[in-house]
Amino acid sequence: MKIETDFYTFEPFHNLLYVKSYKSWDERVVENFINHGQQVALEAYNKKNWAILHDGREWELGTPAIESMMIKMLNNPVTKTLTHHAYVTGPSEMKQWQVKKVFDNITRHEAKIFQNLADAEKWLSSFGYTKTQN
């Protein structure tokens, strides 16, 4: 079940959720993102370990209010079997700063920021998470 909007895409694989973000985000976008993310997590990853590969290179940052919303989502019981989260920012120090503010408050899984997609994929594959179908 692939979900595509103007602001993000969710593409679930066997044990890896590939997420891609676009444009600027506000609370309305994040509410929809959370709803779609929880739907995908429940349907694709209920009762099995999984990881997120989030490509945010085309994302243009978000309002400060989205940070607490994202922290709440990533610490939600729906994500209890999520083990690793790789976020790709590209070279933007501002994106890295905003994502780090969220990741510093995640308690359930290991989260790491990368500048390029290849390094993020390599890190996740070292734990057995890849873009393979069921």
PDB file of N, CA and C in Angstrom, residues 44-107:
ATOM      1  N   ALA A  44       1.449  -2.926   7.760  1.00  0.00           N
ATOM      2  CA  ALA A  44       2.626  -3.580   7.193  1.00  0.00           C
ATOM      3  C   ALA A  44       3.589  -4.154   8.229  1.00  0.00           C
ATOM      4  N   TYR A  45       3.611  -3.590   9.433  1.00  0.00           N
ATOM      5  CA  TYR A  45       4.673  -3.964  10.380  1.00  0.00           C
ATOM      6  C   TYR A  45       4.180  -4.397  11.751  1.00  0.00           C
ATOM      7  N   ASN A  46       2.916  -4.663  11.886  1.00  0.00           N
ATOM      8  CA  ASN A  46       2.376  -5.100  13.166  1.00  0.00           C
ATOM      9  C   ASN A  46       3.053  -6.407  13.591  1.00  0.00           C
ATOM     10  N   LYS A  47       3.632  -6.403  14.765  1.00  0.00           N
ATOM     11  CA  LYS A  47       4.265  -7.594  15.376  1.00  0.00           C
ATOM     12  C   LYS A  47       5.545  -8.054  14.679  1.00  0.00           C
ATOM     13  N   LYS A  48       6.215  -7.178  13.922  1.00  0.00           N
ATOM     14  CA  LYS A  48       7.527  -7.554  13.381  1.00  0.00           C
ATOM     15  C   LYS A  48       8.444  -6.332  13.391  1.00  0.00           C
ATOM     16  N   ASN A  49       9.734  -6.588  13.528  1.00  0.00           N
ATOM     17  CA  ASN A  49      10.713  -5.503  13.541  1.00  0.00           C
ATOM     18  C   ASN A  49      10.811  -4.853  12.173  1.00  0.00           C
ATOM     19  N   TRP A  50      11.014  -3.537  12.167  1.00  0.00           N
ATOM     20  CA  TRP A  50      11.097  -2.785  10.927  1.00  0.00           C
ATOM     21  C   TRP A  50      11.916  -1.522  11.147  1.00  0.00           C
ATOM     22  N   ALA A  51      12.251  -0.879  10.037  1.00  0.00           N
ATOM     23  CA  ALA A  51      13.040   0.351  10.071  1.00  0.00           C
ATOM     24  C   ALA A  51      12.437   1.364   9.112  1.00  0.00           C
ATOM     25  N   ILE A  52      12.846   2.622   9.295  1.00  0.00           N
ATOM     26  CA  ILE A  52      12.422   3.710   8.407  1.00  0.00           C
ATOM     27  C   ILE A  52      13.650   4.273   7.703  1.00  0.00           C
ATOM     28  N   LEU A  53      13.542   4.432   6.404  1.00  0.00           N
ATOM     29  CA  LEU A  53      14.510   5.182   5.611  1.00  0.00           C
ATOM     30  C   LEU A  53      13.764   6.414   5.120  1.00  0.00           C
ATOM     31  N   HIS A  54      14.077   7.571   5.700  1.00  0.00           N
ATOM     32  CA  HIS A  54      13.353   8.804   5.393  1.00  0.00           C
ATOM     33  C   HIS A  54      14.250   9.731   4.580  1.00  0.00           C
ATOM     34  N   ASP A  55      13.868   9.948   3.339  1.00  0.00           N
ATOM     35  CA  ASP A  55      14.609  10.826   2.436  1.00  0.00           C
ATOM     36  C   ASP A  55      13.997  12.225   2.509  1.00  0.00           C
ATOM     37  N   GLY A  56      14.681  13.107   3.211  1.00  0.00           N
ATOM     38  CA  GLY A  56      14.185  14.469   3.390  1.00  0.00           C
ATOM     39  C   GLY A  56      14.966  15.498   2.598  1.00  0.00           C
ATOM     40  N   ARG A  57      15.650  15.074   1.561  1.00  0.00           N
ATOM     41  CA  ARG A  57      16.470  16.021   0.802  1.00  0.00           C
ATOM     42  C   ARG A  57      15.629  17.074   0.083  1.00  0.00           C
ATOM     43  N   GLU A  58      14.367  16.742  -0.261  1.00  0.00           N
ATOM     44  CA  GLU A  58      13.499  17.713  -0.938  1.00  0.00           C
ATOM     45  C   GLU A  58      12.530  18.403   0.026  1.00  0.00           C
ATOM     46  N   TRP A  59      12.632  18.061   1.298  1.00  0.00           N
ATOM     47  CA  TRP A  59      11.817  18.702   2.330  1.00  0.00           C
ATOM     48  C   TRP A  59      12.390  20.088   2.604  1.00  0.00           C
ATOM     49  N   GLU A  60      11.527  21.051   2.857  1.00  0.00           N
ATOM     50  CA  GLU A  60      11.966  22.437   3.047  1.00  0.00           C
ATOM     51  C   GLU A  60      11.749  22.933   4.471  1.00  0.00           C
ATOM     52  N   LEU A  61      11.870  22.050   5.439  1.00  0.00           N
ATOM     53  CA  LEU A  61      11.708  22.354   6.865  1.00  0.00           C
ATOM     54  C   LEU A  61      10.234  22.459   7.249  1.00  0.00           C
ATOM     55  N   GLY A  62      10.013  22.635   8.547  1.00  0.00           N
ATOM     56  CA  GLY A  62       8.659  22.721   9.065  1.00  0.00           C
ATOM     57  C   GLY A  62       8.568  23.755  10.160  1.00  0.00           C
ATOM     58  N   THR A  63       7.346  24.087  10.533  1.00  0.00           N
ATOM     59  CA  THR A  63       7.135  25.037  11.629  1.00  0.00           C
ATOM     60  C   THR A  63       7.646  24.405  12.922  1.00  0.00           C
ATOM     61  N   PRO A  64       8.021  25.216  13.911  1.00  0.00           N
ATOM     62  CA  PRO A  64       8.503  24.647  15.180  1.00  0.00           C
ATOM     63  C   PRO A  64       7.485  23.723  15.855  1.00  0.00           C
ATOM     64  N   ALA A  65       6.211  23.966  15.661  1.00  0.00           N
ATOM     65  CA  ALA A  65       5.169  23.159  16.312  1.00  0.00           C
ATOM     66  C   ALA A  65       5.166  21.703  15.845  1.00  0.00           C
ATOM     67  N   ILE A  66       5.717  21.423  14.674  1.00  0.00           N
ATOM     68  CA  ILE A  66       5.677  20.034  14.191  1.00  0.00           C
ATOM     69  C   ILE A  66       6.633  19.136  14.966  1.00  0.00           C
ATOM     70  N   GLU A  67       7.644  19.722  15.595  1.00  0.00           N
ATOM     71  CA  GLU A  67       8.649  18.911  16.291  1.00  0.00           C
ATOM     72  C   GLU A  67       8.018  18.072  17.390  1.00  0.00           C
ATOM     73  N   SER A  68       7.189  18.664  18.237  1.00  0.00           N
ATOM     74  CA  SER A  68       6.563  17.905  19.323  1.00  0.00           C
ATOM     75  C   SER A  68       5.591  16.869  18.772  1.00  0.00           C
ATOM     76  N   MET A  69       4.945  17.169  17.653  1.00  0.00           N
ATOM     77  CA  MET A  69       4.032  16.213  17.033  1.00  0.00           C
ATOM     78  C   MET A  69       4.798  14.992  16.522  1.00  0.00           C
ATOM     79  N   MET A  70       5.949  15.226  15.909  1.00  0.00           N
ATOM     80  CA  MET A  70       6.757  14.130  15.379  1.00  0.00           C
ATOM     81  C   MET A  70       7.341  13.279  16.521  1.00  0.00           C
ATOM     82  N   ILE A  71       7.758  13.925  17.597  1.00  0.00           N
ATOM     83  CA  ILE A  71       8.282  13.188  18.755  1.00  0.00           C
ATOM     84  C   ILE A  71       7.203  12.268  19.305  1.00  0.00           C
ATOM     85  N   LYS A  72       6.004  12.796  19.444  1.00  0.00           N
ATOM     86  CA  LYS A  72       4.891  11.996  19.966  1.00  0.00           C
ATOM     87  C   LYS A  72       4.610  10.802  19.045  1.00  0.00           C
ATOM     88  N   MET A  73       4.628  11.030  17.736  1.00  0.00           N
ATOM     89  CA  MET A  73       4.373   9.948  16.780  1.00  0.00           C
ATOM     90  C   MET A  73       5.438   8.857  16.883  1.00  0.00           C
ATOM     91  N   LEU A  74       6.700   9.257  16.943  1.00  0.00           N
ATOM     92  CA  LEU A  74       7.789   8.285  16.933  1.00  0.00           C
ATOM     93  C   LEU A  74       7.931   7.541  18.257  1.00  0.00           C
ATOM     94  N   ASN A  75       7.307   8.036  19.321  1.00  0.00           N
ATOM     95  CA  ASN A  75       7.306   7.345  20.606  1.00  0.00           C
ATOM     96  C   ASN A  75       5.948   6.697  20.898  1.00  0.00           C
ATOM     97  N   ASN A  76       5.092   6.649  19.904  1.00  0.00           N
ATOM     98  CA  ASN A  76       3.741   6.098  20.013  1.00  0.00           C
ATOM     99  C   ASN A  76       3.785   4.570  20.068  1.00  0.00           C
ATOM    100  N   PRO A  77       2.830   3.927  20.761  1.00  0.00           N
ATOM    101  CA  PRO A  77       2.796   2.460  20.793  1.00  0.00           C
ATOM    102  C   PRO A  77       2.740   1.804  19.397  1.00  0.00           C
ATOM    103  N   VAL A  78       2.233   2.500  18.395  1.00  0.00           N
ATOM    104  CA  VAL A  78       2.178   1.950  17.033  1.00  0.00           C
ATOM    105  C   VAL A  78       3.582   1.646  16.522  1.00  0.00           C
ATOM    106  N   THR A  79       4.561   2.401  16.981  1.00  0.00           N
ATOM    107  CA  THR A  79       5.936   2.214  16.524  1.00  0.00           C
ATOM    108  C   THR A  79       6.761   1.330  17.462  1.00  0.00           C
ATOM    109  N   LYS A  80       6.104   0.546  18.294  1.00  0.00           N
ATOM    110  CA  LYS A  80       6.834  -0.242  19.305  1.00  0.00           C
ATOM    111  C   LYS A  80       7.801  -1.268  18.711  1.00  0.00           C
ATOM    112  N   THR A  81       7.578  -1.724  17.475  1.00  0.00           N
ATOM    113  CA  THR A  81       8.498  -2.689  16.862  1.00  0.00           C
ATOM    114  C   THR A  81       9.479  -2.026  15.886  1.00  0.00           C
ATOM    115  N   LEU A  82       9.437  -0.700  15.793  1.00  0.00           N
ATOM    116  CA  LEU A  82      10.407   0.051  14.987  1.00  0.00           C
ATOM    117  C   LEU A  82      11.751   0.009  15.717  1.00  0.00           C
ATOM    118  N   THR A  83      12.805  -0.410  15.008  1.00  0.00           N
ATOM    119  CA  THR A  83      14.110  -0.541  15.668  1.00  0.00           C
ATOM    120  C   THR A  83      15.143   0.487  15.208  1.00  0.00           C
ATOM    121  N   HIS A  84      15.061   0.936  13.938  1.00  0.00           N
ATOM    122  CA  HIS A  84      16.055   1.869  13.393  1.00  0.00           C
ATOM    123  C   HIS A  84      15.377   2.892  12.478  1.00  0.00           C
ATOM    124  N   HIS A  85      15.920   4.096  12.493  1.00  0.00           N
ATOM    125  CA  HIS A  85      15.373   5.178  11.678  1.00  0.00           C
ATOM    126  C   HIS A  85      16.546   5.969  11.104  1.00  0.00           C
ATOM    127  N   ALA A  86      16.681   5.950   9.788  1.00  0.00           N
ATOM    128  CA  ALA A  86      17.724   6.722   9.097  1.00  0.00           C
ATOM    129  C   ALA A  86      17.048   7.893   8.390  1.00  0.00           C
ATOM    130  N   TYR A  87      17.508   9.104   8.669  1.00  0.00           N
ATOM    131  CA  TYR A  87      16.940  10.298   8.047  1.00  0.00           C
ATOM    132  C   TYR A  87      18.020  10.959   7.199  1.00  0.00           C
ATOM    133  N   VAL A  88      17.734  11.155   5.924  1.00  0.00           N
ATOM    134  CA  VAL A  88      18.687  11.764   4.990  1.00  0.00           C
ATOM    135  C   VAL A  88      18.305  13.220   4.783  1.00  0.00           C
ATOM    136  N   THR A  89      19.208  14.116   5.147  1.00  0.00           N
ATOM    137  CA  THR A  89      18.941  15.556   5.048  1.00  0.00           C
ATOM    138  C   THR A  89      19.625  16.215   3.864  1.00  0.00           C
ATOM    139  N   GLY A  90      20.628  15.573   3.284  1.00  0.00           N
ATOM    140  CA  GLY A  90      21.485  16.278   2.350  1.00  0.00           C
ATOM    141  C   GLY A  90      22.432  17.144   3.168  1.00  0.00           C
ATOM    142  N   PRO A  91      23.065  18.142   2.560  1.00  0.00           N
ATOM    143  CA  PRO A  91      24.061  18.940   3.273  1.00  0.00           C
ATOM    144  C   PRO A  91      23.477  20.042   4.178  1.00  0.00           C
ATOM    145  N   SER A  92      22.174  20.215   4.208  1.00  0.00           N
ATOM    146  CA  SER A  92      21.557  21.314   4.954  1.00  0.00           C
ATOM    147  C   SER A  92      21.739  21.180   6.469  1.00  0.00           C
ATOM    148  N   GLU A  93      22.502  22.119   7.034  1.00  0.00           N
ATOM    149  CA  GLU A  93      22.685  22.122   8.485  1.00  0.00           C
ATOM    150  C   GLU A  93      21.389  22.488   9.206  1.00  0.00           C
ATOM    151  N   MET A  94      20.531  23.284   8.584  1.00  0.00           N
ATOM    152  CA  MET A  94      19.256  23.650   9.194  1.00  0.00           C
ATOM    153  C   MET A  94      18.339  22.428   9.304  1.00  0.00           C
ATOM    154  N   LYS A  95      18.289  21.610   8.249  1.00  0.00           N
ATOM    155  CA  LYS A  95      17.488  20.374   8.317  1.00  0.00           C
ATOM    156  C   LYS A  95      18.049  19.451   9.388  1.00  0.00           C
ATOM    157  N   GLN A  96      19.364  19.294   9.405  1.00  0.00           N
ATOM    158  CA  GLN A  96      19.996  18.432  10.398  1.00  0.00           C
ATOM    159  C   GLN A  96      19.649  18.905  11.808  1.00  0.00           C
ATOM    160  N   TRP A  97      19.654  20.203  12.029  1.00  0.00           N
ATOM    161  CA  TRP A  97      19.334  20.776  13.330  1.00  0.00           C
ATOM    162  C   TRP A  97      17.892  20.454  13.726  1.00  0.00           C
ATOM    163  N   GLN A  98      16.930  20.646  12.805  1.00  0.00           N
ATOM    164  CA  GLN A  98      15.536  20.403  13.148  1.00  0.00           C
ATOM    165  C   GLN A  98      15.279  18.906  13.364  1.00  0.00           C
ATOM    166  N   VAL A  99      15.842  18.050  12.534  1.00  0.00           N
ATOM    167  CA  VAL A  99      15.661  16.603  12.703  1.00  0.00           C
ATOM    168  C   VAL A  99      16.322  16.147  14.002  1.00  0.00           C
ATOM    169  N   LYS A 100      17.492  16.678  14.327  1.00  0.00           N
ATOM    170  CA  LYS A 100      18.184  16.310  15.566  1.00  0.00           C
ATOM    171  C   LYS A 100      17.342  16.660  16.785  1.00  0.00           C
ATOM    172  N   LYS A 101      16.632  17.766  16.748  1.00  0.00           N
ATOM    173  CA  LYS A 101      15.763  18.146  17.871  1.00  0.00           C
ATOM    174  C   LYS A 101      14.695  17.082  18.115  1.00  0.00           C
ATOM    175  N   VAL A 102      14.205  16.475  17.051  1.00  0.00           N
ATOM    176  CA  VAL A 102      13.223  15.391  17.180  1.00  0.00           C
ATOM    177  C   VAL A 102      13.930  14.115  17.647  1.00  0.00           C
ATOM    178  N   PHE A 103      15.010  13.742  16.986  1.00  0.00           N
ATOM    179  CA  PHE A 103      15.704  12.494  17.292  1.00  0.00           C
ATOM    180  C   PHE A 103      16.250  12.465  18.725  1.00  0.00           C
ATOM    181  N   ASP A 104      16.621  13.615  19.280  1.00  0.00           N
ATOM    182  CA  ASP A 104      17.135  13.663  20.653  1.00  0.00           C
ATOM    183  C   ASP A 104      16.072  13.252  21.668  1.00  0.00           C
ATOM    184  N   ASN A 105      14.807  13.224  21.251  1.00  0.00           N
ATOM    185  CA  ASN A 105      13.716  12.884  22.155  1.00  0.00           C
ATOM    186  C   ASN A 105      13.064  11.544  21.836  1.00  0.00           C
ATOM    187  N   ILE A 106      13.710  10.736  21.022  1.00  0.00           N
ATOM    188  CA  ILE A 106      13.193   9.413  20.691  1.00  0.00           C
ATOM    189  C   ILE A 106      13.799   8.414  21.677  1.00  0.00           C
ATOM    190  N   THR A 107      12.932   7.611  22.270  1.00  0.00           N
ATOM    191  CA  THR A 107      13.404   6.690  23.305  1.00  0.00           C
ATOM    192  C   THR A 107      13.305   5.226  22.912  1.00  0.00           C
TER     193      THR A 107
END
